[in-house]
Amino acid sequence: MSEAESGCTEPRTAVTEAEVEALVHGICFKTGPPRTLGVEVEWFIHELRTPQSPLSPERLAAVYTALRTLPLRSALTVEPGGQLELSSPPAASLMECVGTVSADLDAVRAVLAADGLRLVGIGHDPWHPPRRFLREKRYDAMETVLDRTGPAGRHMMCASASVQVCLDAGHEEPGPLGHGRRWWLAHQLGAVLVAAFANSPLVGREPTGWLSTRQLLWLEIGPGRAGAPPLDGDPRSAWARHVLDAPVMCVRREDGPWDVPDGLTFREWTRGGAPRPPTRDDLDYHLTTLFPPVRPRGHLEFRMIDAQPGDDGWIVPLAVTAALFDDPQAAETAYRVVKPLAERALSLPAPHNPLWIEAARSGLADPDLYEAAVTCFDAAIEALPRLGATPGVTAAVAAYHDRYVRKGRCPADDLLDRLRGPEPSPSRLRPTGSTDSTGSTGKTPSAHGKDIRT
């Protein structure tokens, strides 16, 4: 969501349909041994003591002015609704990634705390309606396009937040770390990650009936903008077709407002050439306007995980995902576990299939997703030391497993329990311990009650 607004000043050379397909083949899956990883963490900025109180745009702008003076290693960007995002540089190990982002978050939190503010990790803002903070041509166009399908687009742009894990595409050859296997696994295991880390059950302080309302928003936005391609062929070819057949969000202009066509696909644009022929720069920009649950950008970007509670809660999905994809033994276990689940997808692309829909609605209350999550977390916990994870990170994943996964719960259940009062849902066990409305215990720095950096 936080792609930089690209200019239109470079010399224009029109690209053909065949050139587009070749370019997508070449740039979106760069294969080789999985060696690097990264994470993009999104947060809401709320009042420290009264998170229900909205921040004025002026105050939020002043906060970002101060934050941009920090010497961060991660890229700091702003989402359309004012959410903060930190994107790590590619890291050579899990712990390098954790250390870099943790240090940057410490610096960010110190600036915010001095102004009576805090970062809140939750998949959808439970209190505030969507309100756009950024006024840029990109987001003007995006709002216009997404409004055509209803209010979900504005909620996604301005009131949602996620943890996005970035992993290498994998080897060219087959096997547990091959790019074809990883691409397939990402779309099947993705439903398990949605269920295990669901953390967005409220909108306007009321339950939506979905544990991951953020995932519901992507469903409602539709498959052209927010769907995956079919998985029944070569990943590069399938993604290239999807890119060509996806609707163009906007045709940028150097001067004046951008055109926002209705239903024009990139394939049709290359064939028709109106209102002007598309260029390589237009293709690059078009790729940033597609939001599938797994986006190939040379690496694989996992976009399905809700933002997590606690200062360091984001580390748990990062560690679990890295272990299940980059450790060969854990990857093989995950593949075997989710293979039966794939039948429930009915060969329909994610997230618009029954498996993903049930994951977002019911989480680990679904027996199949529950069994898969338990086995995958066990495999991840066993694999993390092999990836160089510290005992603290491994213990944090184990604590999350015990508190949530083994009990068929997710952080969304904590939010719903607090809303319902002292009696937990009869179908779920209430974990011990109490947290505030964001899932944080108030201790520093912690995720689910544990310091997990060491």
JSON list of C-alpha atoms in Angstrom, two decimals, residues 280-406:
[
{"chain": "A", "resi": 280, "resn": "ARG", "atom": "CA", "xyz": [7.55, -0.03, -18.94]},
{"chain": "A", "resi": 281, "resn": "ASP", "atom": "CA", "xyz": [7.14, 2.54, -16.19]},
{"chain": "A", "resi": 282, "resn": "ASP", "atom": "CA", "xyz": [3.37, 2.08, -16.40]},
{"chain": "A", "resi": 283, "resn": "LEU", "atom": "CA", "xyz": [3.82, -1.68, -16.04]},
{"chain": "A", "resi": 284, "resn": "ASP", "atom": "CA", "xyz": [6.03, -1.23, -12.98]},
{"chain": "A", "resi": 285, "resn": "TYR", "atom": "CA", "xyz": [3.41, 1.05, -11.48]},
{"chain": "A", "resi": 286, "resn": "HIS", "atom": "CA", "xyz": [0.56, -1.33, -12.36]},
{"chain": "A", "resi": 287, "resn": "LEU", "atom": "CA", "xyz": [2.31, -4.09, -10.41]},
{"chain": "A", "resi": 288, "resn": "THR", "atom": "CA", "xyz": [2.21, -1.91, -7.27]},
{"chain": "A", "resi": 289, "resn": "THR", "atom": "CA", "xyz": [-1.58, -1.53, -7.57]},
{"chain": "A", "resi": 290, "resn": "LEU", "atom": "CA", "xyz": [-2.27, -5.27, -7.30]},
{"chain": "A", "resi": 291, "resn": "PHE", "atom": "CA", "xyz": [-2.73, -6.64, -3.78]},
{"chain": "A", "resi": 292, "resn": "PRO", "atom": "CA", "xyz": [-2.95, -10.46, -3.88]},
{"chain": "A", "resi": 293, "resn": "PRO", "atom": "CA", "xyz": [-2.40, -12.38, -0.64]},
{"chain": "A", "resi": 294, "resn": "VAL", "atom": "CA", "xyz": [1.05, -13.41, -1.91]},
{"chain": "A", "resi": 295, "resn": "ARG", "atom": "CA", "xyz": [2.68, -10.83, -4.18]},
{"chain": "A", "resi": 296, "resn": "PRO", "atom": "CA", "xyz": [5.74, -11.79, -6.24]},
{"chain": "A", "resi": 297, "resn": "ARG", "atom": "CA", "xyz": [8.17, -8.88, -6.36]},
{"chain": "A", "resi": 298, "resn": "GLY", "atom": "CA", "xyz": [11.34, -10.79, -7.14]},
{"chain": "A", "resi": 299, "resn": "HIS", "atom": "CA", "xyz": [10.76, -12.20, -3.67]},
{"chain": "A", "resi": 300, "resn": "LEU", "atom": "CA", "xyz": [7.45, -13.39, -2.19]},
{"chain": "A", "resi": 301, "resn": "GLU", "atom": "CA", "xyz": [5.51, -10.89, -0.07]},
{"chain": "A", "resi": 302, "resn": "PHE", "atom": "CA", "xyz": [3.05, -12.54, 2.35]},
{"chain": "A", "resi": 303, "resn": "ARG", "atom": "CA", "xyz": [0.24, -10.04, 2.85]},
{"chain": "A", "resi": 304, "resn": "MET", "atom": "CA", "xyz": [-2.41, -12.06, 4.71]},
{"chain": "A", "resi": 305, "resn": "ILE", "atom": "CA", "xyz": [-1.34, -11.64, 8.36]},
{"chain": "A", "resi": 306, "resn": "ASP", "atom": "CA", "xyz": [-3.16, -9.15, 10.60]},
{"chain": "A", "resi": 307, "resn": "ALA", "atom": "CA", "xyz": [-1.10, -6.72, 12.66]},
{"chain": "A", "resi": 308, "resn": "GLN", "atom": "CA", "xyz": [-0.37, -8.29, 16.04]},
{"chain": "A", "resi": 309, "resn": "PRO", "atom": "CA", "xyz": [-0.81, -7.13, 19.64]},
{"chain": "A", "resi": 310, "resn": "GLY", "atom": "CA", "xyz": [2.11, -6.30, 21.90]},
{"chain": "A", "resi": 311, "resn": "ASP", "atom": "CA", "xyz": [5.26, -4.33, 21.20]},
{"chain": "A", "resi": 312, "resn": "ASP", "atom": "CA", "xyz": [7.00, -7.36, 19.69]},
{"chain": "A", "resi": 313, "resn": "GLY", "atom": "CA", "xyz": [4.02, -9.44, 18.62]},
{"chain": "A", "resi": 314, "resn": "TRP", "atom": "CA", "xyz": [5.04, -9.03, 14.97]},
{"chain": "A", "resi": 315, "resn": "ILE", "atom": "CA", "xyz": [8.08, -11.23, 15.57]},
{"chain": "A", "resi": 316, "resn": "VAL", "atom": "CA", "xyz": [5.97, -14.37, 16.07]},
{"chain": "A", "resi": 317, "resn": "PRO", "atom": "CA", "xyz": [4.41, -14.51, 12.57]},
{"chain": "A", "resi": 318, "resn": "LEU", "atom": "CA", "xyz": [7.76, -13.51, 11.07]},
{"chain": "A", "resi": 319, "resn": "ALA", "atom": "CA", "xyz": [9.54, -16.35, 12.85]},
{"chain": "A", "resi": 320, "resn": "VAL", "atom": "CA", "xyz": [6.84, -18.94, 12.13]},
{"chain": "A", "resi": 321, "resn": "THR", "atom": "CA", "xyz": [6.62, -18.07, 8.44]},
{"chain": "A", "resi": 322, "resn": "ALA", "atom": "CA", "xyz": [10.40, -18.03, 7.99]},
{"chain": "A", "resi": 323, "resn": "ALA", "atom": "CA", "xyz": [10.76, -21.40, 9.71]},
{"chain": "A", "resi": 324, "resn": "LEU", "atom": "CA", "xyz": [8.03, -23.07, 7.65]},
{"chain": "A", "resi": 325, "resn": "PHE", "atom": "CA", "xyz": [9.49, -21.87, 4.37]},
{"chain": "A", "resi": 326, "resn": "ASP", "atom": "CA", "xyz": [13.25, -21.64, 4.84]},
{"chain": "A", "resi": 327, "resn": "ASP", "atom": "CA", "xyz": [13.93, -24.76, 6.92]},
{"chain": "A", "resi": 328, "resn": "PRO", "atom": "CA", "xyz": [13.69, -27.77, 4.55]},
{"chain": "A", "resi": 329, "resn": "GLN", "atom": "CA", "xyz": [12.37, -30.16, 7.20]},
{"chain": "A", "resi": 330, "resn": "ALA", "atom": "CA", "xyz": [9.70, -27.74, 8.44]},
{"chain": "A", "resi": 331, "resn": "ALA", "atom": "CA", "xyz": [8.76, -26.85, 4.86]},
{"chain": "A", "resi": 332, "resn": "GLU", "atom": "CA", "xyz": [8.20, -30.53, 4.06]},
{"chain": "A", "resi": 333, "resn": "THR", "atom": "CA", "xyz": [6.04, -30.93, 7.17]},
{"chain": "A", "resi": 334, "resn": "ALA", "atom": "CA", "xyz": [3.97, -27.89, 6.27]},
{"chain": "A", "resi": 335, "resn": "TYR", "atom": "CA", "xyz": [3.51, -29.16, 2.72]},
{"chain": "A", "resi": 336, "resn": "ARG", "atom": "CA", "xyz": [2.22, -32.54, 3.94]},
{"chain": "A", "resi": 337, "resn": "VAL", "atom": "CA", "xyz": [-0.10, -30.90, 6.47]},
{"chain": "A", "resi": 338, "resn": "VAL", "atom": "CA", "xyz": [-1.77, -28.45, 4.11]},
{"chain": "A", "resi": 339, "resn": "LYS", "atom": "CA", "xyz": [-2.07, -30.79, 1.14]},
{"chain": "A", "resi": 340, "resn": "PRO", "atom": "CA", "xyz": [-5.44, -32.18, 2.34]},
{"chain": "A", "resi": 341, "resn": "LEU", "atom": "CA", "xyz": [-6.60, -28.62, 3.10]},
{"chain": "A", "resi": 342, "resn": "ALA", "atom": "CA", "xyz": [-6.08, -27.67, -0.53]},
{"chain": "A", "resi": 343, "resn": "GLU", "atom": "CA", "xyz": [-9.09, -29.77, -1.50]},
{"chain": "A", "resi": 344, "resn": "ARG", "atom": "CA", "xyz": [-11.31, -27.35, 0.41]},
{"chain": "A", "resi": 345, "resn": "ALA", "atom": "CA", "xyz": [-10.15, -24.50, -1.80]},
{"chain": "A", "resi": 346, "resn": "LEU", "atom": "CA", "xyz": [-12.01, -26.18, -4.73]},
{"chain": "A", "resi": 347, "resn": "SER", "atom": "CA", "xyz": [-9.22, -25.06, -7.09]},
{"chain": "A", "resi": 348, "resn": "LEU", "atom": "CA", "xyz": [-10.39, -21.45, -6.66]},
{"chain": "A", "resi": 349, "resn": "PRO", "atom": "CA", "xyz": [-7.70, -18.77, -6.23]},
{"chain": "A", "resi": 350, "resn": "ALA", "atom": "CA", "xyz": [-7.06, -17.30, -2.78]},
{"chain": "A", "resi": 351, "resn": "PRO", "atom": "CA", "xyz": [-8.53, -15.56, -0.94]},
{"chain": "A", "resi": 352, "resn": "HIS", "atom": "CA", "xyz": [-11.83, -16.07, -2.79]},
{"chain": "A", "resi": 353, "resn": "ASN", "atom": "CA", "xyz": [-12.27, -19.73, -1.93]},
{"chain": "A", "resi": 354, "resn": "PRO", "atom": "CA", "xyz": [-14.02, -21.64, 0.89]},
{"chain": "A", "resi": 355, "resn": "LEU", "atom": "CA", "xyz": [-10.81, -22.44, 2.77]},
{"chain": "A", "resi": 356, "resn": "TRP", "atom": "CA", "xyz": [-9.64, -18.83, 3.04]},
{"chain": "A", "resi": 357, "resn": "ILE", "atom": "CA", "xyz": [-13.14, -17.57, 3.78]},
{"chain": "A", "resi": 358, "resn": "GLU", "atom": "CA", "xyz": [-13.55, -19.99, 6.67]},
{"chain": "A", "resi": 359, "resn": "ALA", "atom": "CA", "xyz": [-10.09, -19.10, 8.00]},
{"chain": "A", "resi": 360, "resn": "ALA", "atom": "CA", "xyz": [-11.00, -15.41, 8.10]},
{"chain": "A", "resi": 361, "resn": "ARG", "atom": "CA", "xyz": [-14.44, -15.97, 9.57]},
{"chain": "A", "resi": 362, "resn": "SER", "atom": "CA", "xyz": [-13.85, -18.73, 12.13]},
{"chain": "A", "resi": 363, "resn": "GLY", "atom": "CA", "xyz": [-10.09, -18.91, 12.66]},
{"chain": "A", "resi": 364, "resn": "LEU", "atom": "CA", "xyz": [-8.90, -22.01, 14.49]},
{"chain": "A", "resi": 365, "resn": "ALA", "atom": "CA", "xyz": [-12.44, -22.99, 15.49]},
{"chain": "A", "resi": 366, "resn": "ASP", "atom": "CA", "xyz": [-12.33, -24.85, 12.18]},
{"chain": "A", "resi": 367, "resn": "PRO", "atom": "CA", "xyz": [-11.05, -28.37, 13.04]},
{"chain": "A", "resi": 368, "resn": "ASP", "atom": "CA", "xyz": [-8.93, -28.81, 9.90]},
{"chain": "A", "resi": 369, "resn": "LEU", "atom": "CA", "xyz": [-7.25, -25.44, 10.27]},
{"chain": "A", "resi": 370, "resn": "TYR", "atom": "CA", "xyz": [-6.71, -26.12, 13.95]},
{"chain": "A", "resi": 371, "resn": "GLU", "atom": "CA", "xyz": [-4.93, -29.43, 13.33]},
{"chain": "A", "resi": 372, "resn": "ALA", "atom": "CA", "xyz": [-2.80, -27.87, 10.61]},
{"chain": "A", "resi": 373, "resn": "ALA", "atom": "CA", "xyz": [-1.83, -24.91, 12.80]},
{"chain": "A", "resi": 374, "resn": "VAL", "atom": "CA", "xyz": [-0.84, -27.11, 15.75]},
{"chain": "A", "resi": 375, "resn": "THR", "atom": "CA", "xyz": [1.41, -29.27, 13.58]},
{"chain": "A", "resi": 376, "resn": "CYS", "atom": "CA", "xyz": [2.93, -26.29, 11.75]},
{"chain": "A", "resi": 377, "resn": "PHE", "atom": "CA", "xyz": [3.71, -24.43, 14.98]},
{"chain": "A", "resi": 378, "resn": "ASP", "atom": "CA", "xyz": [5.33, -27.57, 16.40]},
{"chain": "A", "resi": 379, "resn": "ALA", "atom": "CA", "xyz": [7.46, -27.83, 13.26]},
{"chain": "A", "resi": 380, "resn": "ALA", "atom": "CA", "xyz": [8.37, -24.15, 13.40]},
{"chain": "A", "resi": 381, "resn": "ILE", "atom": "CA", "xyz": [9.41, -24.33, 17.06]},
{"chain": "A", "resi": 382, "resn": "GLU", "atom": "CA", "xyz": [11.66, -27.29, 16.28]},
{"chain": "A", "resi": 383, "resn": "ALA", "atom": "CA", "xyz": [13.14, -25.53, 13.23]},
{"chain": "A", "resi": 384, "resn": "LEU", "atom": "CA", "xyz": [13.83, -22.09, 14.71]},
{"chain": "A", "resi": 385, "resn": "PRO", "atom": "CA", "xyz": [17.11, -23.01, 16.47]},
{"chain": "A", "resi": 386, "resn": "ARG", "atom": "CA", "xyz": [18.35, -24.41, 13.15]},
{"chain": "A", "resi": 387, "resn": "LEU", "atom": "CA", "xyz": [17.70, -20.97, 11.63]},
{"chain": "A", "resi": 388, "resn": "GLY", "atom": "CA", "xyz": [19.73, -19.30, 14.37]},
{"chain": "A", "resi": 389, "resn": "ALA", "atom": "CA", "xyz": [16.76, -17.98, 16.38]},
{"chain": "A", "resi": 390, "resn": "THR", "atom": "CA", "xyz": [17.58, -16.98, 19.95]},
{"chain": "A", "resi": 391, "resn": "PRO", "atom": "CA", "xyz": [15.97, -18.90, 22.82]},
{"chain": "A", "resi": 392, "resn": "GLY", "atom": "CA", "xyz": [13.81, -15.83, 23.45]},
{"chain": "A", "resi": 393, "resn": "VAL", "atom": "CA", "xyz": [12.30, -15.86, 19.97]},
{"chain": "A", "resi": 394, "resn": "THR", "atom": "CA", "xyz": [11.72, -19.61, 20.07]},
{"chain": "A", "resi": 395, "resn": "ALA", "atom": "CA", "xyz": [10.13, -19.29, 23.52]},
{"chain": "A", "resi": 396, "resn": "ALA", "atom": "CA", "xyz": [7.85, -16.52, 22.26]},
{"chain": "A", "resi": 397, "resn": "VAL", "atom": "CA", "xyz": [6.57, -18.71, 19.43]},
{"chain": "A", "resi": 398, "resn": "ALA", "atom": "CA", "xyz": [6.05, -21.54, 21.93]},
{"chain": "A", "resi": 399, "resn": "ALA", "atom": "CA", "xyz": [4.18, -19.17, 24.28]},
{"chain": "A", "resi": 400, "resn": "TYR", "atom": "CA", "xyz": [1.91, -18.05, 21.43]},
{"chain": "A", "resi": 401, "resn": "HIS", "atom": "CA", "xyz": [1.34, -21.71, 20.55]},
{"chain": "A", "resi": 402, "resn": "ASP", "atom": "CA", "xyz": [0.33, -22.49, 24.14]},
{"chain": "A", "resi": 403, "resn": "ARG", "atom": "CA", "xyz": [-1.77, -19.37, 24.67]},
{"chain": "A", "resi": 404, "resn": "TYR", "atom": "CA", "xyz": [-3.62, -19.35, 21.38]},
{"chain": "A", "resi": 405, "resn": "VAL", "atom": "CA", "xyz": [-3.04, -22.14, 18.88]},
{"chain": "A", "resi": 406, "resn": "ARG", "atom": "CA", "xyz": [-3.38, -25.17, 21.17]}
]
